[in-house]
Amino acid sequence: MSIDPTPLNSHFDRRSALAGLGALGAVAASAFAQPATASAARPKVSRELLTPEQLGWDAAKNEYALPPLPYAADALEPHLDAQTMTIHHGKHHASYVAGLNKALGELAKIRAAQGDASLVKHWSREVSFHGAGHINHSLFWLSLAPANKGGGGEPKGALADAIKRDFGGQEQFMAHFKAAATQVEGSGWGWLALEPFTKHLLIVQVEKQQDLMPPGLIPLLGVDVWEHAYYLKFQNKRAEYVTAFMNVVNWPAIQARFEGAIG
Ligand code: MN3
């Protein structure tokens, strides 16, 4: 089975939606529907939201590996603590990678008539959940940078213009984003995303890893508000965690995602 994530883009005229969370169902669907030899030509993309390397994709093994943190675990101190970063990446993110590989492998067995076909629904749901978890966390680490190395401050350029257009300004955006993230019911994410059809920015709440994400939205900046992301340092004070998170946002990286997404 070959599950290169890139072919997803061939179905849509939105090149940077590679890792659009709603596309994960398509990963499962195409993995199930297409033989391993299918490799239709796909449009070249100039800028991708995530590269196969950033997702730890190993084409030889047909599976994902946990990508390394792009900085030391203590690099975001004092805003995000090293112990949380270490466990979050090394245990939680790793479990999504393992879960995704497991689900894709089980679907491959079913295609080869070596698995239980009645479990397609179960493994498809696992692809969506763990696949979204893997993509979300891969984006998450790359969305952050130490406060003295690009983290914090405010966006510039076209993204700043779009924030002013769609939210009224950075101050209004920050207040809306923090409130949305803080008010996620249970475990989930707050996302700044691009609605690619009208190219407007939206702030949405996602429950678990992908529930409530509208189809096609291109994720730009997400804050993980599962308790595992903050409880060791912030306990129940989720709003304080979200404020600390904003101090280490890698705005140049978010700007690059936005510019790649609007084309
Ligand atoms: Mn997490």
PDB file of C-alpha atoms and ligand atoms in Angstrom:
ATOM      1  CA  MET A   1       0.000   0.000   0.000  1.00  0.00           C
ATOM      2  CA  SER A   2       1.253   3.442  -0.815  1.00  0.00           C
ATOM      3  CA  ILE A   3      -0.311   6.249   1.138  1.00  0.00           C
ATOM      4  CA  ASP A   4       1.605   9.254  -0.008  1.00  0.00           C
ATOM      5  CA  PRO A   5      -0.398  12.141   1.457  1.00  0.00           C
ATOM      6  CA  THR A   6       0.261  14.388  -1.516  1.00  0.00           C
ATOM      7  CA  PRO A   7      -2.232  12.823  -3.953  1.00  0.00           C
ATOM      8  CA  LEU A   8      -5.011  14.322  -1.919  1.00  0.00           C
ATOM      9  CA  ASN A   9      -4.306  17.562  -3.659  1.00  0.00           C
ATOM     10  CA  SER A  10      -5.090  16.113  -7.029  1.00  0.00           C
ATOM     11  CA  HIS A  11      -8.738  16.082  -6.041  1.00  0.00           C
ATOM     12  CA  PHE A  12      -8.900  19.736  -5.232  1.00  0.00           C
ATOM     13  CA  ASP A  13      -7.745  22.989  -6.669  1.00  0.00           C
ATOM     14  CA  ARG A  14      -6.280  24.035  -3.376  1.00  0.00           C
ATOM     15  CA  ARG A  15      -2.717  23.060  -3.315  1.00  0.00           C
ATOM     16  CA  SER A  16      -1.998  23.915   0.247  1.00  0.00           C
ATOM     17  CA  ALA A  17      -4.856  21.933   1.635  1.00  0.00           C
ATOM     18  CA  LEU A  18      -2.549  18.943   1.814  1.00  0.00           C
ATOM     19  CA  ALA A  19      -3.001  18.703   5.494  1.00  0.00           C
ATOM     20  CA  GLY A  20      -6.490  20.139   5.666  1.00  0.00           C
ATOM     21  CA  LEU A  21      -8.040  18.239   8.468  1.00  0.00           C
ATOM     22  CA  GLY A  22     -11.167  17.440   6.569  1.00  0.00           C
ATOM     23  CA  ALA A  23      -9.021  15.727   3.963  1.00  0.00           C
ATOM     24  CA  LEU A  24      -8.150  12.907   6.270  1.00  0.00           C
ATOM     25  CA  GLY A  25     -11.290  11.057   5.429  1.00  0.00           C
ATOM     26  CA  ALA A  26     -10.020  11.174   1.859  1.00  0.00           C
ATOM     27  CA  VAL A  27      -6.766   9.571   2.989  1.00  0.00           C
ATOM     28  CA  ALA A  28      -8.713   6.631   4.262  1.00  0.00           C
ATOM     29  CA  ALA A  29     -11.017   6.534   1.288  1.00  0.00           C
ATOM     30  CA  SER A  30      -8.270   6.695  -1.304  1.00  0.00           C
ATOM     31  CA  ALA A  31      -6.135   4.230   0.611  1.00  0.00           C
ATOM     32  CA  PHE A  32      -8.965   1.809   0.562  1.00  0.00           C
ATOM     33  CA  ALA A  33     -10.137   2.396  -2.971  1.00  0.00           C
ATOM     34  CA  GLN A  34      -6.891   2.479  -4.897  1.00  0.00           C
ATOM     35  CA  PRO A  35      -4.389  -0.281  -5.520  1.00  0.00           C
ATOM     36  CA  ALA A  36      -0.834   0.342  -4.418  1.00  0.00           C
ATOM     37  CA  THR A  37       0.284   0.791  -8.002  1.00  0.00           C
ATOM     38  CA  ALA A  38      -1.983   3.765  -8.624  1.00  0.00           C
ATOM     39  CA  SER A  39       0.145   6.872  -8.913  1.00  0.00           C
ATOM     40  CA  ALA A  40      -1.715   9.332 -11.076  1.00  0.00           C
ATOM     41  CA  ALA A  41       0.089  12.487 -12.040  1.00  0.00           C
ATOM     42  CA  ARG A  42      -0.628  15.271  -9.622  1.00  0.00           C
ATOM     43  CA  PRO A  43      -0.215  18.994  -9.906  1.00  0.00           C
ATOM     44  CA  LYS A  44       3.068  20.436  -8.787  1.00  0.00           C
ATOM     45  CA  VAL A  45       2.835  22.562  -5.723  1.00  0.00           C
ATOM     46  CA  SER A  46       5.175  25.374  -4.959  1.00  0.00           C
ATOM     47  CA  ARG A  47       4.527  25.575  -1.250  1.00  0.00           C
ATOM     48  CA  GLU A  48       3.068  22.862   0.870  1.00  0.00           C
ATOM     49  CA  LEU A  49       1.549  23.193   4.293  1.00  0.00           C
ATOM     50  CA  LEU A  50       3.586  20.204   5.414  1.00  0.00           C
ATOM     51  CA  THR A  51       6.108  18.225   3.428  1.00  0.00           C
ATOM     52  CA  PRO A  52       6.236  14.431   3.572  1.00  0.00           C
ATOM     53  CA  GLU A  53       9.496  14.827   5.503  1.00  0.00           C
ATOM     54  CA  GLN A  54       7.858  17.084   8.061  1.00  0.00           C
ATOM     55  CA  LEU A  55       5.237  14.376   8.541  1.00  0.00           C
ATOM     56  CA  GLY A  56       7.941  11.735   8.958  1.00  0.00           C
ATOM     57  CA  TRP A  57       6.705   9.875   5.892  1.00  0.00           C
ATOM     58  CA  ASP A  58       8.911   6.869   5.092  1.00  0.00           C
ATOM     59  CA  ALA A  59       8.125   5.805   1.543  1.00  0.00           C
ATOM     60  CA  ALA A  60      10.253   2.657   1.832  1.00  0.00           C
ATOM     61  CA  LYS A  61       8.295   1.425   4.831  1.00  0.00           C
ATOM     62  CA  ASN A  62       4.969   2.903   3.747  1.00  0.00           C
ATOM     63  CA  GLU A  63       4.487   4.419   7.147  1.00  0.00           C
ATOM     64  CA  TYR A  64       5.024   7.504   9.229  1.00  0.00           C
ATOM     65  CA  ALA A  65       7.675   8.093  11.850  1.00  0.00           C
ATOM     66  CA  LEU A  66       7.503  10.639  14.640  1.00  0.00           C
ATOM     67  CA  PRO A  67       9.171  13.796  13.320  1.00  0.00           C
ATOM     68  CA  PRO A  68      11.688  15.314  15.758  1.00  0.00           C
ATOM     69  CA  LEU A  69      10.902  18.482  17.654  1.00  0.00           C
ATOM     70  CA  PRO A  70      12.365  21.401  15.671  1.00  0.00           C
ATOM     71  CA  TYR A  71      13.993  22.784  18.855  1.00  0.00           C
ATOM     72  CA  ALA A  72      15.059  21.588  22.281  1.00  0.00           C
ATOM     73  CA  ALA A  73      12.259  20.583  24.643  1.00  0.00           C
ATOM     74  CA  ASP A  74      13.166  23.457  26.972  1.00  0.00           C
ATOM     75  CA  ALA A  75      13.446  26.040  24.196  1.00  0.00           C
ATOM     76  CA  LEU A  76      10.000  27.510  24.848  1.00  0.00           C
ATOM     77  CA  GLU A  77      10.555  28.013  28.582  1.00  0.00           C
ATOM     78  CA  PRO A  78       9.270  29.744  30.599  1.00  0.00           C
ATOM     79  CA  HIS A  79       6.094  29.940  28.511  1.00  0.00           C
ATOM     80  CA  LEU A  80       5.756  26.216  27.728  1.00  0.00           C
ATOM     81  CA  ASP A  81       7.651  23.896  30.059  1.00  0.00           C
ATOM     82  CA  ALA A  82      10.135  21.239  29.038  1.00  0.00           C
ATOM     83  CA  GLN A  83       8.446  18.353  30.827  1.00  0.00           C
ATOM     84  CA  THR A  84       5.134  18.978  29.098  1.00  0.00           C
ATOM     85  CA  MET A  85       6.866  19.367  25.737  1.00  0.00           C
ATOM     86  CA  THR A  86       8.790  16.129  26.211  1.00  0.00           C
ATOM     87  CA  ILE A  87       5.735  14.074  27.148  1.00  0.00           C
ATOM     88  CA  HIS A  88       3.466  15.788  24.651  1.00  0.00           C
ATOM     89  CA  HIS A  89       5.820  15.073  21.769  1.00  0.00           C
ATOM     90  CA  GLY A  90       7.423  11.815  22.818  1.00  0.00           C
ATOM     91  CA  LYS A  91       4.308  10.099  24.154  1.00  0.00           C
ATOM     92  CA  HIS A  92       1.141  11.765  22.905  1.00  0.00           C
ATOM     93  CA  HIS A  93       2.229  12.720  19.387  1.00  0.00           C
ATOM     94  CA  ALA A  94       3.980   9.374  19.068  1.00  0.00           C
ATOM     95  CA  SER A  95       0.748   7.579  19.897  1.00  0.00           C
ATOM     96  CA  TYR A  96      -1.061   9.309  17.041  1.00  0.00           C
ATOM     97  CA  VAL A  97       1.676   8.233  14.640  1.00  0.00           C
ATOM     98  CA  ALA A  98       1.453   4.656  15.864  1.00  0.00           C
ATOM     99  CA  GLY A  99      -2.329   4.713  15.699  1.00  0.00           C
ATOM    100  CA  LEU A 100      -2.318   6.032  12.145  1.00  0.00           C
ATOM    101  CA  ASN A 101       0.181   3.410  10.977  1.00  0.00           C
ATOM    102  CA  LYS A 102      -1.819   0.696  12.683  1.00  0.00           C
ATOM    103  CA  ALA A 103      -5.087   1.769  11.070  1.00  0.00           C
ATOM    104  CA  LEU A 104      -3.581   2.078   7.596  1.00  0.00           C
ATOM    105  CA  GLY A 105      -1.969  -1.331   7.993  1.00  0.00           C
ATOM    106  CA  GLU A 106      -5.232  -2.941   9.063  1.00  0.00           C
ATOM    107  CA  LEU A 107      -7.036  -1.442   6.058  1.00  0.00           C
ATOM    108  CA  ALA A 108      -4.304  -2.826   3.806  1.00  0.00           C
ATOM    109  CA  LYS A 109      -4.834  -6.280   5.310  1.00  0.00           C
ATOM    110  CA  ILE A 110      -8.550  -6.029   4.661  1.00  0.00           C
ATOM    111  CA  ARG A 111      -7.885  -5.096   1.023  1.00  0.00           C
ATOM    112  CA  ALA A 112      -5.696  -8.167   0.759  1.00  0.00           C
ATOM    113  CA  ALA A 113      -8.519 -10.297   2.166  1.00  0.00           C
ATOM    114  CA  GLN A 114      -6.427 -10.961   5.283  1.00  0.00           C
ATOM    115  CA  GLY A 115      -8.422  -8.853   7.697  1.00  0.00           C
ATOM    116  CA  ASP A 116     -11.909  -8.456   9.076  1.00  0.00           C
ATOM    117  CA  ALA A 117     -13.850  -6.422   6.528  1.00  0.00           C
ATOM    118  CA  SER A 118     -16.546  -5.680   9.073  1.00  0.00           C
ATOM    119  CA  LEU A 119     -14.013  -3.423  10.823  1.00  0.00           C
ATOM    120  CA  VAL A 120     -13.571  -0.991   7.934  1.00  0.00           C
ATOM    121  CA  LYS A 121     -15.705   1.547   9.779  1.00  0.00           C
ATOM    122  CA  HIS A 122     -13.593   1.229  12.907  1.00  0.00           C
ATOM    123  CA  TRP A 123     -10.236   1.540  11.132  1.00  0.00           C
ATOM    124  CA  SER A 124     -11.481   4.387   8.958  1.00  0.00           C
ATOM    125  CA  ARG A 125     -12.428   6.314  12.075  1.00  0.00           C
ATOM    126  CA  GLU A 126      -8.999   5.533  13.482  1.00  0.00           C
ATOM    127  CA  VAL A 127      -7.356   6.967  10.354  1.00  0.00           C
ATOM    128  CA  SER A 128      -9.348  10.170  10.784  1.00  0.00           C
ATOM    129  CA  PHE A 129      -8.598  10.550  14.488  1.00  0.00           C
ATOM    130  CA  HIS A 130      -4.950   9.514  14.552  1.00  0.00           C
ATOM    131  CA  GLY A 131      -4.211  11.030  11.150  1.00  0.00           C
ATOM    132  CA  ALA A 132      -5.623  14.351  12.285  1.00  0.00           C
ATOM    133  CA  GLY A 133      -3.684  14.038  15.524  1.00  0.00           C
ATOM    134  CA  HIS A 134      -0.463  13.458  13.617  1.00  0.00           C
ATOM    135  CA  ILE A 135      -1.018  16.393  11.263  1.00  0.00           C
ATOM    136  CA  ASN A 136      -2.208  18.707  14.029  1.00  0.00           C
ATOM    137  CA  HIS A 137       0.839  18.043  16.179  1.00  0.00           C
ATOM    138  CA  SER A 138       3.267  18.232  13.255  1.00  0.00           C
ATOM    139  CA  LEU A 139       1.852  21.679  12.498  1.00  0.00           C
ATOM    140  CA  PHE A 140       1.802  22.596  16.191  1.00  0.00           C
ATOM    141  CA  TRP A 141       5.539  22.198  16.823  1.00  0.00           C
ATOM    142  CA  LEU A 142       6.359  24.142  13.670  1.00  0.00           C
ATOM    143  CA  SER A 143       3.971  26.906  14.750  1.00  0.00           C
ATOM    144  CA  LEU A 144       6.120  27.702  17.763  1.00  0.00           C
ATOM    145  CA  ALA A 145       9.547  29.225  18.239  1.00  0.00           C
ATOM    146  CA  PRO A 146      11.570  30.446  21.207  1.00  0.00           C
ATOM    147  CA  ALA A 147      10.654  33.961  22.215  1.00  0.00           C
ATOM    148  CA  ASN A 148      14.051  35.292  21.180  1.00  0.00           C
ATOM    149  CA  LYS A 149      14.157  33.349  17.920  1.00  0.00           C
ATOM    150  CA  GLY A 150      11.057  34.361  16.011  1.00  0.00           C
ATOM    151  CA  GLY A 151       8.440  33.485  18.614  1.00  0.00           C
ATOM    152  CA  GLY A 152       5.917  36.020  19.816  1.00  0.00           C
ATOM    153  CA  GLY A 153       5.133  39.478  18.542  1.00  0.00           C
ATOM    154  CA  GLU A 154       2.605  40.040  15.801  1.00  0.00           C
ATOM    155  CA  PRO A 155       2.103  38.899  12.218  1.00  0.00           C
ATOM    156  CA  LYS A 156       3.205  41.130   9.391  1.00  0.00           C
ATOM    157  CA  GLY A 157       2.508  41.565   5.700  1.00  0.00           C
ATOM    158  CA  ALA A 158      -0.435  39.982   3.925  1.00  0.00           C
ATOM    159  CA  LEU A 159      -1.476  37.989   6.987  1.00  0.00           C
ATOM    160  CA  ALA A 160      -1.616  41.122   9.130  1.00  0.00           C
ATOM    161  CA  ASP A 161      -3.707  42.775   6.410  1.00  0.00           C
ATOM    162  CA  ALA A 162      -6.094  39.817   6.290  1.00  0.00           C
ATOM    163  CA  ILE A 163      -6.419  39.778  10.083  1.00  0.00           C
ATOM    164  CA  LYS A 164      -7.293  43.462  10.018  1.00  0.00           C
ATOM    165  CA  ARG A 165      -9.818  42.882   7.236  1.00  0.00           C
ATOM    166  CA  ASP A 166     -11.500  39.849   8.780  1.00  0.00           C
ATOM    167  CA  PHE A 167     -11.233  40.524  12.522  1.00  0.00           C
ATOM    168  CA  GLY A 168     -10.727  44.274  12.776  1.00  0.00           C
ATOM    169  CA  GLY A 169      -7.134  44.047  13.930  1.00  0.00           C
ATOM    170  CA  GLN A 170      -4.614  41.991  15.861  1.00  0.00           C
ATOM    171  CA  GLU A 171      -6.099  42.884  19.233  1.00  0.00           C
ATOM    172  CA  GLN A 172      -9.561  41.713  18.213  1.00  0.00           C
ATOM    173  CA  PHE A 173      -8.127  38.575  16.628  1.00  0.00           C
ATOM    174  CA  MET A 174      -6.182  37.687  19.767  1.00  0.00           C
ATOM    175  CA  ALA A 175      -9.214  38.163  22.004  1.00  0.00           C
ATOM    176  CA  HIS A 176     -11.413  36.054  19.712  1.00  0.00           C
ATOM    177  CA  PHE A 177      -8.793  33.308  19.284  1.00  0.00           C
ATOM    178  CA  LYS A 178      -8.100  33.052  23.004  1.00  0.00           C
ATOM    179  CA  ALA A 179     -11.797  32.954  23.859  1.00  0.00           C
ATOM    180  CA  ALA A 180     -12.545  30.306  21.244  1.00  0.00           C
ATOM    181  CA  ALA A 181      -9.653  28.119  22.382  1.00  0.00           C
ATOM    182  CA  THR A 182     -10.460  28.529  26.051  1.00  0.00           C
ATOM    183  CA  GLN A 183     -14.109  27.637  25.484  1.00  0.00           C
ATOM    184  CA  VAL A 184     -13.533  24.408  23.543  1.00  0.00           C
ATOM    185  CA  GLU A 185     -15.766  21.827  25.166  1.00  0.00           C
ATOM    186  CA  GLY A 186     -13.567  19.026  26.446  1.00  0.00           C
ATOM    187  CA  SER A 187     -10.441  18.133  24.473  1.00  0.00           C
ATOM    188  CA  GLY A 188      -9.734  19.906  21.209  1.00  0.00           C
ATOM    189  CA  TRP A 189      -8.101  22.766  19.397  1.00  0.00           C
ATOM    190  CA  GLY A 190      -8.617  26.398  18.580  1.00  0.00           C
ATOM    191  CA  TRP A 191      -7.676  27.122  14.978  1.00  0.00           C
ATOM    192  CA  LEU A 192      -7.042  30.143  12.834  1.00  0.00           C
ATOM    193  CA  ALA A 193      -7.792  28.801   9.370  1.00  0.00           C
ATOM    194  CA  LEU A 194      -8.234  29.990   5.818  1.00  0.00           C
ATOM    195  CA  GLU A 195     -11.572  29.317   4.155  1.00  0.00           C
ATOM    196  CA  PRO A 196     -10.098  28.675   0.710  1.00  0.00           C
ATOM    197  CA  PHE A 197     -13.149  29.415  -1.431  1.00  0.00           C
ATOM    198  CA  THR A 198     -13.564  33.067  -0.509  1.00  0.00           C
ATOM    199  CA  LYS A 199     -10.088  33.300   1.057  1.00  0.00           C
ATOM    200  CA  HIS A 200     -11.328  34.649   4.343  1.00  0.00           C
ATOM    201  CA  LEU A 201      -9.836  33.865   7.714  1.00  0.00           C
ATOM    202  CA  LEU A 202     -11.935  32.037  10.263  1.00  0.00           C
ATOM    203  CA  ILE A 203     -11.442  31.022  13.875  1.00  0.00           C
ATOM    204  CA  VAL A 204     -12.981  27.651  14.612  1.00  0.00           C
ATOM    205  CA  GLN A 205     -13.145  25.244  17.493  1.00  0.00           C
ATOM    206  CA  VAL A 206     -12.253  21.617  16.886  1.00  0.00           C
ATOM    207  CA  GLU A 207     -13.244  18.882  19.309  1.00  0.00           C
ATOM    208  CA  LYS A 208     -10.920  15.938  19.800  1.00  0.00           C
ATOM    209  CA  GLN A 209      -8.580  16.053  16.785  1.00  0.00           C
ATOM    210  CA  GLN A 210     -10.881  16.878  13.878  1.00  0.00           C
ATOM    211  CA  ASP A 211     -14.523  17.019  14.898  1.00  0.00           C
ATOM    212  CA  LEU A 212     -16.288  20.235  13.831  1.00  0.00           C
ATOM    213  CA  MET A 213     -13.627  21.223  11.277  1.00  0.00           C
ATOM    214  CA  PRO A 214     -15.471  22.442   8.172  1.00  0.00           C
ATOM    215  CA  PRO A 215     -14.415  20.719   4.930  1.00  0.00           C
ATOM    216  CA  GLY A 216     -11.617  22.366   3.010  1.00  0.00           C
ATOM    217  CA  LEU A 217     -10.424  24.740   5.703  1.00  0.00           C
ATOM    218  CA  ILE A 218      -6.682  25.199   5.591  1.00  0.00           C
ATOM    219  CA  PRO A 219      -5.243  25.191   9.106  1.00  0.00           C
ATOM    220  CA  LEU A 220      -2.840  28.042   9.834  1.00  0.00           C
ATOM    221  CA  LEU A 221      -2.410  28.283  13.606  1.00  0.00           C
ATOM    222  CA  GLY A 222      -3.780  25.843  16.111  1.00  0.00           C
ATOM    223  CA  VAL A 223      -3.512  25.749  19.861  1.00  0.00           C
ATOM    224  CA  ASP A 224      -3.860  22.314  21.414  1.00  0.00           C
ATOM    225  CA  VAL A 225      -6.177  22.579  24.400  1.00  0.00           C
ATOM    226  CA  TRP A 226      -6.192  18.938  25.406  1.00  0.00           C
ATOM    227  CA  GLU A 227      -5.240  18.837  29.073  1.00  0.00           C
ATOM    228  CA  HIS A 228      -2.063  16.945  28.173  1.00  0.00           C
ATOM    229  CA  ALA A 229      -0.861  20.143  26.488  1.00  0.00           C
ATOM    230  CA  TYR A 230      -0.911  22.247  29.648  1.00  0.00           C
ATOM    231  CA  TYR A 231      -2.017  20.523  32.822  1.00  0.00           C
ATOM    232  CA  LEU A 232       1.409  19.904  34.376  1.00  0.00           C
ATOM    233  CA  LYS A 233       2.202  23.613  34.427  1.00  0.00           C
ATOM    234  CA  PHE A 234      -1.156  25.363  34.277  1.00  0.00           C
ATOM    235  CA  GLN A 235      -3.532  22.793  35.839  1.00  0.00           C
ATOM    236  CA  ASN A 236      -7.082  23.996  35.169  1.00  0.00           C
ATOM    237  CA  LYS A 237      -6.041  27.470  34.020  1.00  0.00           C
ATOM    238  CA  ARG A 238      -6.477  26.924  30.305  1.00  0.00           C
ATOM    239  CA  ALA A 239      -6.761  30.639  29.536  1.00  0.00           C
ATOM    240  CA  GLU A 240      -3.339  31.268  31.085  1.00  0.00           C
ATOM    241  CA  TYR A 241      -1.880  28.511  28.946  1.00  0.00           C
ATOM    242  CA  VAL A 242      -3.361  30.000  25.782  1.00  0.00           C
ATOM    243  CA  THR A 243      -1.893  33.383  26.716  1.00  0.00           C
ATOM    244  CA  ALA A 244       1.516  31.765  27.271  1.00  0.00           C
ATOM    245  CA  PHE A 245       1.199  29.949  23.946  1.00  0.00           C
ATOM    246  CA  MET A 246       0.702  33.247  22.140  1.00  0.00           C
ATOM    247  CA  ASN A 247       4.090  34.420  23.478  1.00  0.00           C
ATOM    248  CA  VAL A 248       5.874  31.759  21.431  1.00  0.00           C
ATOM    249  CA  VAL A 249       3.853  31.718  18.204  1.00  0.00           C
ATOM    250  CA  ASN A 250       6.164  31.546  15.205  1.00  0.00           C
ATOM    251  CA  TRP A 251       4.401  34.240  13.182  1.00  0.00           C
ATOM    252  CA  PRO A 252       6.833  34.104  10.244  1.00  0.00           C
ATOM    253  CA  ALA A 253       5.916  30.413   9.842  1.00  0.00           C
ATOM    254  CA  ILE A 254       2.188  31.195  10.032  1.00  0.00           C
ATOM    255  CA  GLN A 255       2.646  33.989   7.496  1.00  0.00           C
ATOM    256  CA  ALA A 256       4.358  31.551   5.133  1.00  0.00           C
ATOM    257  CA  ARG A 257       1.471  29.082   5.457  1.00  0.00           C
ATOM    258  CA  PHE A 258      -1.017  31.844   4.733  1.00  0.00           C
ATOM    259  CA  GLU A 259       0.885  33.133   1.725  1.00  0.00           C
ATOM    260  CA  GLY A 260       1.240  29.620   0.370  1.00  0.00           C
ATOM    261  CA  ALA A 261      -2.454  28.989   0.864  1.00  0.00           C
ATOM    262  CA  ILE A 262      -3.727  32.104  -0.883  1.00  0.00           C
ATOM    263  CA  GLY A 263      -1.355  31.515  -3.831  1.00  0.00           C
TER     264      GLY A 263
HETATM  265 MN   MN3 B   1      -1.743  17.188  21.937  1.00  0.00          MN
END
